[in-house]
Amino acid sequence: MASVHDVAAYVLSARGPMSAMKLQKLCYFAYGYHMAWEDRRLFQERFEAWANGPVVPDLYARHRGRFQLAAGEIAGDPTALDAGERESIDVVLRSFDSYSAHQLSAMTHEAGPWVYARRRAGVGDLDRSDEPLTDTEIADYFGALLYSES
């Protein structure tokens, strides 16, 4: 199974420089849609319900303190992804790459796994939280999105 670092390295190599926040959100959407399309996780690391949306702490640790990231700046192996993983990411990039980091973050705040995790943690919109998002909620939410889009 690929790691979040492999996915992030792939995203950066495919799309070029972007903010760390946008990278986190694209990884989230790729993970969610991959769960819905392929019924399997895209990577092993977990998302937490941080104030600005879903964040993978392991990835955050690699880019902490940096606003902009470019290809080669996240140590990961884009070639570690299988064809289905690359396809899921590519579809998400085509669909979501034109959105800003703040627009992507706002999308995660509207409904779904981030909202559920924040409620479980009992925190307000700007409060810190390390509450994990569950794979079941992610799969159900993105599966419902696919169903409503068809």
Short mmCIF file of N, CA and C in Angstrom, two decimals:
data_model
loop_
_atom_site.label_atom_id
_atom_site.label_comp_id
_atom_site.label_asym_id
_atom_site.label_seq_id
_atom_site.Cartn_x
_atom_site.Cartn_y
_atom_site.Cartn_z
N MET A 1 0.85 -1.18 0.00
CA MET A 1 0.00 0.00 0.00
C MET A 1 0.89 1.24 0.00
N ALA A 2 0.48 2.22 -0.75
CA ALA A 2 1.21 3.48 -0.83
C ALA A 2 1.09 4.22 0.50
N SER A 3 1.95 5.20 0.68
CA SER A 3 1.86 6.07 1.85
C SER A 3 1.32 7.43 1.42
N VAL A 4 0.91 8.24 2.38
CA VAL A 4 0.46 9.59 2.07
C VAL A 4 1.58 10.38 1.42
N HIS A 5 2.82 10.07 1.77
CA HIS A 5 3.97 10.78 1.18
C HIS A 5 4.11 10.43 -0.30
N ASP A 6 3.83 9.18 -0.65
CA ASP A 6 3.85 8.77 -2.06
C ASP A 6 2.77 9.51 -2.84
N VAL A 7 1.58 9.60 -2.26
CA VAL A 7 0.47 10.30 -2.91
C VAL A 7 0.79 11.79 -3.05
N ALA A 8 1.30 12.40 -2.00
CA ALA A 8 1.66 13.83 -2.05
C ALA A 8 2.74 14.08 -3.10
N ALA A 9 3.73 13.21 -3.16
CA ALA A 9 4.79 13.36 -4.16
C ALA A 9 4.21 13.24 -5.57
N TYR A 10 3.27 12.33 -5.75
CA TYR A 10 2.61 12.17 -7.05
C TYR A 10 1.83 13.43 -7.42
N VAL A 11 1.06 13.96 -6.49
CA VAL A 11 0.26 15.16 -6.73
C VAL A 11 1.17 16.32 -7.13
N LEU A 12 2.24 16.52 -6.38
CA LEU A 12 3.16 17.62 -6.68
C LEU A 12 3.86 17.43 -8.02
N SER A 13 4.20 16.18 -8.35
CA SER A 13 4.86 15.95 -9.65
C SER A 13 3.88 16.14 -10.80
N ALA A 14 2.60 15.86 -10.56
CA ALA A 14 1.59 16.00 -11.61
C ALA A 14 1.12 17.44 -11.79
N ARG A 15 1.05 18.20 -10.70
CA ARG A 15 0.46 19.54 -10.77
C ARG A 15 1.42 20.68 -10.46
N GLY A 16 2.59 20.38 -9.95
CA GLY A 16 3.54 21.45 -9.67
C GLY A 16 3.28 22.12 -8.34
N PRO A 17 3.91 23.27 -8.13
CA PRO A 17 3.85 23.94 -6.83
C PRO A 17 2.43 24.26 -6.39
N MET A 18 2.20 24.12 -5.10
CA MET A 18 0.92 24.47 -4.49
C MET A 18 1.12 24.67 -3.00
N SER A 19 0.13 25.23 -2.37
CA SER A 19 0.22 25.44 -0.92
C SER A 19 0.11 24.10 -0.20
N ALA A 20 0.68 24.06 0.99
CA ALA A 20 0.61 22.86 1.81
C ALA A 20 -0.84 22.52 2.13
N MET A 21 -1.66 23.53 2.36
CA MET A 21 -3.07 23.30 2.67
C MET A 21 -3.80 22.67 1.48
N LYS A 22 -3.52 23.16 0.29
CA LYS A 22 -4.17 22.58 -0.89
C LYS A 22 -3.73 21.14 -1.08
N LEU A 23 -2.45 20.86 -0.86
CA LEU A 23 -1.95 19.49 -0.97
C LEU A 23 -2.69 18.57 0.00
N GLN A 24 -2.86 18.99 1.23
CA GLN A 24 -3.58 18.18 2.22
C GLN A 24 -5.00 17.89 1.75
N LYS A 25 -5.68 18.92 1.24
CA LYS A 25 -7.08 18.74 0.83
C LYS A 25 -7.20 17.87 -0.41
N LEU A 26 -6.27 18.00 -1.36
CA LEU A 26 -6.31 17.12 -2.53
C LEU A 26 -6.05 15.67 -2.13
N CYS A 27 -5.17 15.46 -1.16
CA CYS A 27 -4.96 14.09 -0.65
C CYS A 27 -6.24 13.56 -0.01
N TYR A 28 -6.97 14.41 0.70
CA TYR A 28 -8.22 14.00 1.32
C TYR A 28 -9.26 13.61 0.27
N PHE A 29 -9.46 14.45 -0.72
CA PHE A 29 -10.46 14.14 -1.75
C PHE A 29 -10.05 12.89 -2.54
N ALA A 30 -8.76 12.74 -2.82
CA ALA A 30 -8.30 11.54 -3.52
C ALA A 30 -8.56 10.29 -2.67
N TYR A 31 -8.29 10.38 -1.37
CA TYR A 31 -8.52 9.27 -0.46
C TYR A 31 -10.01 8.90 -0.44
N GLY A 32 -10.86 9.91 -0.29
CA GLY A 32 -12.29 9.66 -0.20
C GLY A 32 -12.87 9.06 -1.46
N TYR A 33 -12.55 9.63 -2.59
CA TYR A 33 -13.09 9.09 -3.84
C TYR A 33 -12.50 7.72 -4.16
N HIS A 34 -11.24 7.52 -3.81
CA HIS A 34 -10.63 6.20 -4.02
C HIS A 34 -11.37 5.15 -3.18
N MET A 35 -11.71 5.51 -1.94
CA MET A 35 -12.48 4.58 -1.09
C MET A 35 -13.82 4.24 -1.76
N ALA A 36 -14.46 5.24 -2.32
CA ALA A 36 -15.78 5.04 -2.94
C ALA A 36 -15.66 4.22 -4.23
N TRP A 37 -14.65 4.50 -5.04
CA TRP A 37 -14.51 3.83 -6.33
C TRP A 37 -13.95 2.42 -6.20
N GLU A 38 -12.95 2.26 -5.34
CA GLU A 38 -12.22 1.00 -5.30
C GLU A 38 -12.45 0.19 -4.03
N ASP A 39 -13.18 0.75 -3.07
CA ASP A 39 -13.47 0.07 -1.82
C ASP A 39 -12.20 -0.37 -1.09
N ARG A 40 -11.21 0.51 -1.13
CA ARG A 40 -9.96 0.27 -0.40
C ARG A 40 -9.28 1.60 -0.11
N ARG A 41 -8.46 1.59 0.90
CA ARG A 41 -7.75 2.80 1.31
C ARG A 41 -6.68 3.16 0.28
N LEU A 42 -6.44 4.44 0.13
CA LEU A 42 -5.40 4.92 -0.78
C LEU A 42 -4.03 4.88 -0.10
N PHE A 43 -4.02 5.09 1.19
CA PHE A 43 -2.79 5.03 1.98
C PHE A 43 -3.14 4.68 3.42
N GLN A 44 -2.15 4.31 4.18
CA GLN A 44 -2.39 3.80 5.53
C GLN A 44 -2.58 4.88 6.59
N GLU A 45 -2.04 6.06 6.39
CA GLU A 45 -2.12 7.11 7.39
C GLU A 45 -3.56 7.63 7.52
N ARG A 46 -3.87 8.17 8.69
CA ARG A 46 -5.22 8.63 9.01
C ARG A 46 -5.34 10.14 8.97
N PHE A 47 -6.54 10.61 8.68
CA PHE A 47 -6.85 12.03 8.74
C PHE A 47 -7.38 12.37 10.12
N GLU A 48 -7.07 13.61 10.56
CA GLU A 48 -7.62 14.14 11.79
C GLU A 48 -8.42 15.40 11.45
N ALA A 49 -9.39 15.72 12.30
CA ALA A 49 -10.30 16.86 12.07
C ALA A 49 -9.71 18.14 12.64
N TRP A 50 -8.73 18.70 11.95
CA TRP A 50 -8.12 19.94 12.37
C TRP A 50 -9.03 21.11 12.01
N ALA A 51 -8.73 22.29 12.54
CA ALA A 51 -9.59 23.46 12.34
C ALA A 51 -9.79 23.82 10.87
N ASN A 52 -8.76 23.66 10.04
CA ASN A 52 -8.87 24.02 8.62
C ASN A 52 -9.27 22.84 7.74
N GLY A 53 -9.80 21.80 8.35
CA GLY A 53 -10.24 20.65 7.57
C GLY A 53 -9.40 19.42 7.87
N PRO A 54 -9.62 18.36 7.11
CA PRO A 54 -8.89 17.12 7.33
C PRO A 54 -7.39 17.28 7.05
N VAL A 55 -6.57 16.75 7.96
CA VAL A 55 -5.11 16.82 7.84
C VAL A 55 -4.53 15.47 8.24
N VAL A 56 -3.53 15.02 7.49
CA VAL A 56 -2.77 13.83 7.87
C VAL A 56 -1.54 14.34 8.64
N PRO A 57 -1.48 14.09 9.95
CA PRO A 57 -0.36 14.61 10.75
C PRO A 57 1.02 14.20 10.23
N ASP A 58 1.16 12.98 9.72
CA ASP A 58 2.45 12.54 9.20
C ASP A 58 2.91 13.40 8.03
N LEU A 59 1.97 13.78 7.16
CA LEU A 59 2.30 14.66 6.04
C LEU A 59 2.58 16.07 6.55
N TYR A 60 1.78 16.54 7.47
CA TYR A 60 1.99 17.86 8.05
C TYR A 60 3.40 17.98 8.64
N ALA A 61 3.86 16.94 9.30
CA ALA A 61 5.20 16.95 9.90
C ALA A 61 6.28 17.18 8.85
N ARG A 62 6.02 16.75 7.61
CA ARG A 62 7.00 16.93 6.53
C ARG A 62 7.00 18.34 5.96
N HIS A 63 5.87 19.05 6.07
CA HIS A 63 5.83 20.39 5.47
C HIS A 63 5.60 21.50 6.49
N ARG A 64 5.63 21.16 7.75
CA ARG A 64 5.36 22.14 8.81
C ARG A 64 6.22 23.40 8.62
N GLY A 65 5.56 24.55 8.73
CA GLY A 65 6.27 25.83 8.61
C GLY A 65 6.47 26.29 7.18
N ARG A 66 6.02 25.51 6.22
CA ARG A 66 6.18 25.88 4.81
C ARG A 66 4.81 26.16 4.22
N PHE A 67 4.73 27.23 3.44
CA PHE A 67 3.46 27.55 2.80
C PHE A 67 3.36 26.89 1.44
N GLN A 68 4.40 27.02 0.64
CA GLN A 68 4.39 26.53 -0.74
C GLN A 68 5.30 25.30 -0.87
N LEU A 69 4.82 24.31 -1.62
CA LEU A 69 5.58 23.08 -1.84
C LEU A 69 5.69 22.82 -3.34
N ALA A 70 6.81 22.24 -3.74
CA ALA A 70 7.02 21.92 -5.15
C ALA A 70 7.41 20.45 -5.28
N ALA A 71 7.39 19.96 -6.51
CA ALA A 71 7.77 18.57 -6.78
C ALA A 71 9.16 18.31 -6.19
N GLY A 72 9.31 17.15 -5.57
CA GLY A 72 10.57 16.77 -4.97
C GLY A 72 10.76 17.23 -3.54
N GLU A 73 9.84 18.05 -3.03
CA GLU A 73 9.99 18.56 -1.67
C GLU A 73 9.28 17.72 -0.62
N ILE A 74 8.53 16.74 -1.02
CA ILE A 74 7.96 15.76 -0.10
C ILE A 74 8.60 14.42 -0.46
N ALA A 75 9.31 13.86 0.49
CA ALA A 75 10.01 12.60 0.25
C ALA A 75 8.99 11.47 0.16
N GLY A 76 8.66 11.10 -1.03
CA GLY A 76 7.73 10.01 -1.30
C GLY A 76 8.08 9.45 -2.67
N ASP A 77 7.50 8.32 -2.99
CA ASP A 77 7.79 7.65 -4.25
C ASP A 77 6.52 7.56 -5.10
N PRO A 78 6.36 8.48 -6.06
CA PRO A 78 5.15 8.45 -6.90
C PRO A 78 4.99 7.14 -7.67
N THR A 79 6.08 6.43 -7.91
CA THR A 79 6.00 5.17 -8.65
C THR A 79 5.49 4.03 -7.78
N ALA A 80 5.33 4.26 -6.48
CA ALA A 80 4.80 3.22 -5.58
C ALA A 80 3.30 3.02 -5.75
N LEU A 81 2.64 3.94 -6.46
CA LEU A 81 1.19 3.86 -6.65
C LEU A 81 0.86 2.87 -7.76
N ASP A 82 -0.21 2.09 -7.54
CA ASP A 82 -0.64 1.18 -8.61
C ASP A 82 -1.55 1.95 -9.58
N ALA A 83 -1.95 1.31 -10.64
CA ALA A 83 -2.73 1.97 -11.69
C ALA A 83 -4.05 2.53 -11.16
N GLY A 84 -4.74 1.78 -10.30
CA GLY A 84 -6.00 2.25 -9.75
C GLY A 84 -5.81 3.45 -8.85
N GLU A 85 -4.75 3.46 -8.08
CA GLU A 85 -4.46 4.61 -7.21
C GLU A 85 -4.16 5.86 -8.04
N ARG A 86 -3.33 5.70 -9.06
CA ARG A 86 -3.02 6.84 -9.94
C ARG A 86 -4.27 7.36 -10.64
N GLU A 87 -5.12 6.45 -11.09
CA GLU A 87 -6.34 6.86 -11.77
C GLU A 87 -7.25 7.67 -10.84
N SER A 88 -7.41 7.21 -9.61
CA SER A 88 -8.24 7.94 -8.65
C SER A 88 -7.69 9.35 -8.42
N ILE A 89 -6.40 9.45 -8.22
CA ILE A 89 -5.77 10.75 -7.98
C ILE A 89 -5.92 11.64 -9.21
N ASP A 90 -5.70 11.09 -10.38
CA ASP A 90 -5.80 11.88 -11.61
C ASP A 90 -7.21 12.44 -11.81
N VAL A 91 -8.23 11.63 -11.54
CA VAL A 91 -9.61 12.11 -11.67
C VAL A 91 -9.86 13.25 -10.69
N VAL A 92 -9.41 13.09 -9.46
CA VAL A 92 -9.59 14.14 -8.45
C VAL A 92 -8.84 15.41 -8.86
N LEU A 93 -7.63 15.26 -9.36
CA LEU A 93 -6.87 16.44 -9.78
C LEU A 93 -7.58 17.18 -10.91
N ARG A 94 -8.10 16.45 -11.87
CA ARG A 94 -8.84 17.10 -12.97
C ARG A 94 -10.07 17.83 -12.45
N SER A 95 -10.71 17.26 -11.44
CA SER A 95 -11.96 17.83 -10.92
C SER A 95 -11.75 18.95 -9.91
N PHE A 96 -10.68 18.91 -9.12
CA PHE A 96 -10.53 19.82 -7.99
C PHE A 96 -9.32 20.74 -8.06
N ASP A 97 -8.45 20.55 -9.02
CA ASP A 97 -7.21 21.34 -9.07
C ASP A 97 -7.47 22.83 -9.25
N SER A 98 -8.56 23.20 -9.89
CA SER A 98 -8.83 24.63 -10.14
C SER A 98 -9.31 25.36 -8.89
N TYR A 99 -9.67 24.64 -7.85
CA TYR A 99 -10.11 25.27 -6.61
C TYR A 99 -8.93 25.72 -5.77
N SER A 100 -9.11 26.80 -5.03
CA SER A 100 -8.06 27.27 -4.12
C SER A 100 -8.05 26.38 -2.87
N ALA A 101 -7.00 26.52 -2.10
CA ALA A 101 -6.92 25.78 -0.83
C ALA A 101 -8.08 26.13 0.08
N HIS A 102 -8.44 27.40 0.12
CA HIS A 102 -9.54 27.82 0.99
C HIS A 102 -10.89 27.30 0.50
N GLN A 103 -11.08 27.25 -0.81
CA GLN A 103 -12.32 26.68 -1.34
C GLN A 103 -12.41 25.19 -1.01
N LEU A 104 -11.30 24.47 -1.16
CA LEU A 104 -11.29 23.05 -0.84
C LEU A 104 -11.55 22.83 0.65
N SER A 105 -10.94 23.66 1.47
CA SER A 105 -11.16 23.55 2.91
C SER A 105 -12.63 23.80 3.25
N ALA A 106 -13.22 24.83 2.63
CA ALA A 106 -14.63 25.13 2.87
C ALA A 106 -15.52 23.95 2.48
N MET A 107 -15.17 23.26 1.40
CA MET A 107 -15.94 22.09 0.98
C MET A 107 -15.94 21.01 2.06
N THR A 108 -14.81 20.84 2.74
CA THR A 108 -14.74 19.82 3.78
C THR A 108 -15.55 20.20 5.01
N HIS A 109 -15.85 21.48 5.16
CA HIS A 109 -16.60 21.96 6.33
C HIS A 109 -18.11 21.91 6.14
N GLU A 110 -18.58 21.67 4.92
CA GLU A 110 -20.01 21.72 4.63
C GLU A 110 -20.77 20.54 5.23
N ALA A 111 -20.24 19.36 5.09
CA ALA A 111 -20.88 18.14 5.59
C ALA A 111 -19.85 17.02 5.53
N GLY A 112 -20.18 15.92 6.18
CA GLY A 112 -19.36 14.72 6.03
C GLY A 112 -18.41 14.43 7.16
N PRO A 113 -17.40 13.63 6.88
CA PRO A 113 -16.52 13.07 7.91
C PRO A 113 -15.85 14.10 8.82
N TRP A 114 -15.41 15.23 8.28
CA TRP A 114 -14.78 16.25 9.12
C TRP A 114 -15.79 16.80 10.12
N VAL A 115 -16.99 17.08 9.65
CA VAL A 115 -18.05 17.60 10.52
C VAL A 115 -18.39 16.58 11.61
N TYR A 116 -18.51 15.31 11.23
CA TYR A 116 -18.83 14.26 12.21
C TYR A 116 -17.74 14.16 13.28
N ALA A 117 -16.49 14.20 12.85
CA ALA A 117 -15.38 14.08 13.79
C ALA A 117 -15.33 15.28 14.74
N ARG A 118 -15.58 16.47 14.21
CA ARG A 118 -15.58 17.66 15.06
C ARG A 118 -16.71 17.58 16.10
N ARG A 119 -17.86 17.07 15.68
CA ARG A 119 -18.98 16.91 16.63
C ARG A 119 -18.62 15.90 17.72
N ARG A 120 -18.01 14.77 17.30
CA ARG A 120 -17.60 13.76 18.29
C ARG A 120 -16.65 14.35 19.31
N ALA A 121 -15.75 15.20 18.84
CA ALA A 121 -14.75 15.81 19.72
C ALA A 121 -15.35 16.92 20.58
N GLY A 122 -16.52 17.42 20.19
CA GLY A 122 -17.16 18.49 20.94
C GLY A 122 -16.42 19.81 20.87
N VAL A 123 -15.84 20.10 19.70
CA VAL A 123 -15.06 21.32 19.54
C VAL A 123 -15.75 22.30 18.60
N GLY A 124 -15.43 23.58 18.78
CA GLY A 124 -15.95 24.63 17.91
C GLY A 124 -15.16 24.70 16.61
N ASP A 125 -15.61 25.56 15.72
CA ASP A 125 -15.03 25.66 14.38
C ASP A 125 -13.52 25.92 14.39
N LEU A 126 -13.03 26.75 15.28
CA LEU A 126 -11.61 27.12 15.27
C LEU A 126 -10.79 26.43 16.34
N ASP A 127 -11.42 25.57 17.12
CA ASP A 127 -10.70 24.86 18.19
C ASP A 127 -9.81 23.76 17.62
N ARG A 128 -8.74 23.48 18.34
CA ARG A 128 -7.84 22.38 17.95
C ARG A 128 -8.51 21.05 18.23
N SER A 129 -8.21 20.07 17.37
CA SER A 129 -8.74 18.72 17.56
C SER A 129 -7.84 17.73 16.85
N ASP A 130 -7.65 16.57 17.48
CA ASP A 130 -6.93 15.49 16.82
C ASP A 130 -7.86 14.29 16.61
N GLU A 131 -9.16 14.57 16.63
CA GLU A 131 -10.17 13.52 16.44
C GLU A 131 -10.00 12.90 15.04
N PRO A 132 -9.87 11.58 14.96
CA PRO A 132 -9.69 10.96 13.65
C PRO A 132 -10.99 10.90 12.85
N LEU A 133 -10.86 10.98 11.55
CA LEU A 133 -11.96 10.71 10.64
C LEU A 133 -11.99 9.20 10.43
N THR A 134 -13.16 8.59 10.42
CA THR A 134 -13.21 7.14 10.26
C THR A 134 -13.34 6.76 8.79
N ASP A 135 -12.76 5.63 8.44
CA ASP A 135 -12.85 5.14 7.06
C ASP A 135 -14.30 4.84 6.68
N THR A 136 -15.09 4.36 7.63
CA THR A 136 -16.49 4.07 7.34
C THR A 136 -17.23 5.35 6.95
N GLU A 137 -17.04 6.40 7.73
CA GLU A 137 -17.69 7.67 7.40
C GLU A 137 -17.19 8.24 6.08
N ILE A 138 -15.90 8.13 5.82
CA ILE A 138 -15.33 8.63 4.56
C ILE A 138 -15.93 7.85 3.39
N ALA A 139 -15.93 6.52 3.48
CA ALA A 139 -16.46 5.69 2.39
C ALA A 139 -17.95 5.96 2.17
N ASP A 140 -18.72 6.05 3.25
CA ASP A 140 -20.15 6.32 3.12
C ASP A 140 -20.42 7.69 2.50
N TYR A 141 -19.69 8.69 2.96
CA TYR A 141 -19.91 10.06 2.47
C TYR A 141 -19.56 10.17 0.98
N PHE A 142 -18.39 9.70 0.60
CA PHE A 142 -17.98 9.83 -0.80
C PHE A 142 -18.79 8.89 -1.70
N GLY A 143 -19.18 7.74 -1.17
CA GLY A 143 -20.07 6.87 -1.94
C GLY A 143 -21.40 7.54 -2.21
N ALA A 144 -21.95 8.24 -1.21
CA ALA A 144 -23.21 8.96 -1.39
C ALA A 144 -23.05 10.10 -2.38
N LEU A 145 -21.90 10.76 -2.37
CA LEU A 145 -21.65 11.81 -3.36
C LEU A 145 -21.67 11.25 -4.77
N LEU A 146 -21.04 10.10 -4.95
CA LEU A 146 -21.02 9.48 -6.28
C LEU A 146 -22.42 9.10 -6.72
N TYR A 147 -23.20 8.57 -5.79
CA TYR A 147 -24.57 8.16 -6.10
C TYR A 147 -25.41 9.37 -6.50
N SER A 148 -25.22 10.49 -5.79
CA SER A 148 -26.02 11.68 -6.08
C SER A 148 -25.58 12.38 -7.37
N GLU A 149 -24.33 12.14 -7.79
CA GLU A 149 -23.82 12.73 -9.03
C GLU A 149 -24.26 11.97 -10.27
N SER A 150 -24.69 10.72 -10.09
CA SER A 150 -25.04 9.92 -11.27
C SER A 150 -26.50 10.01 -11.64
#
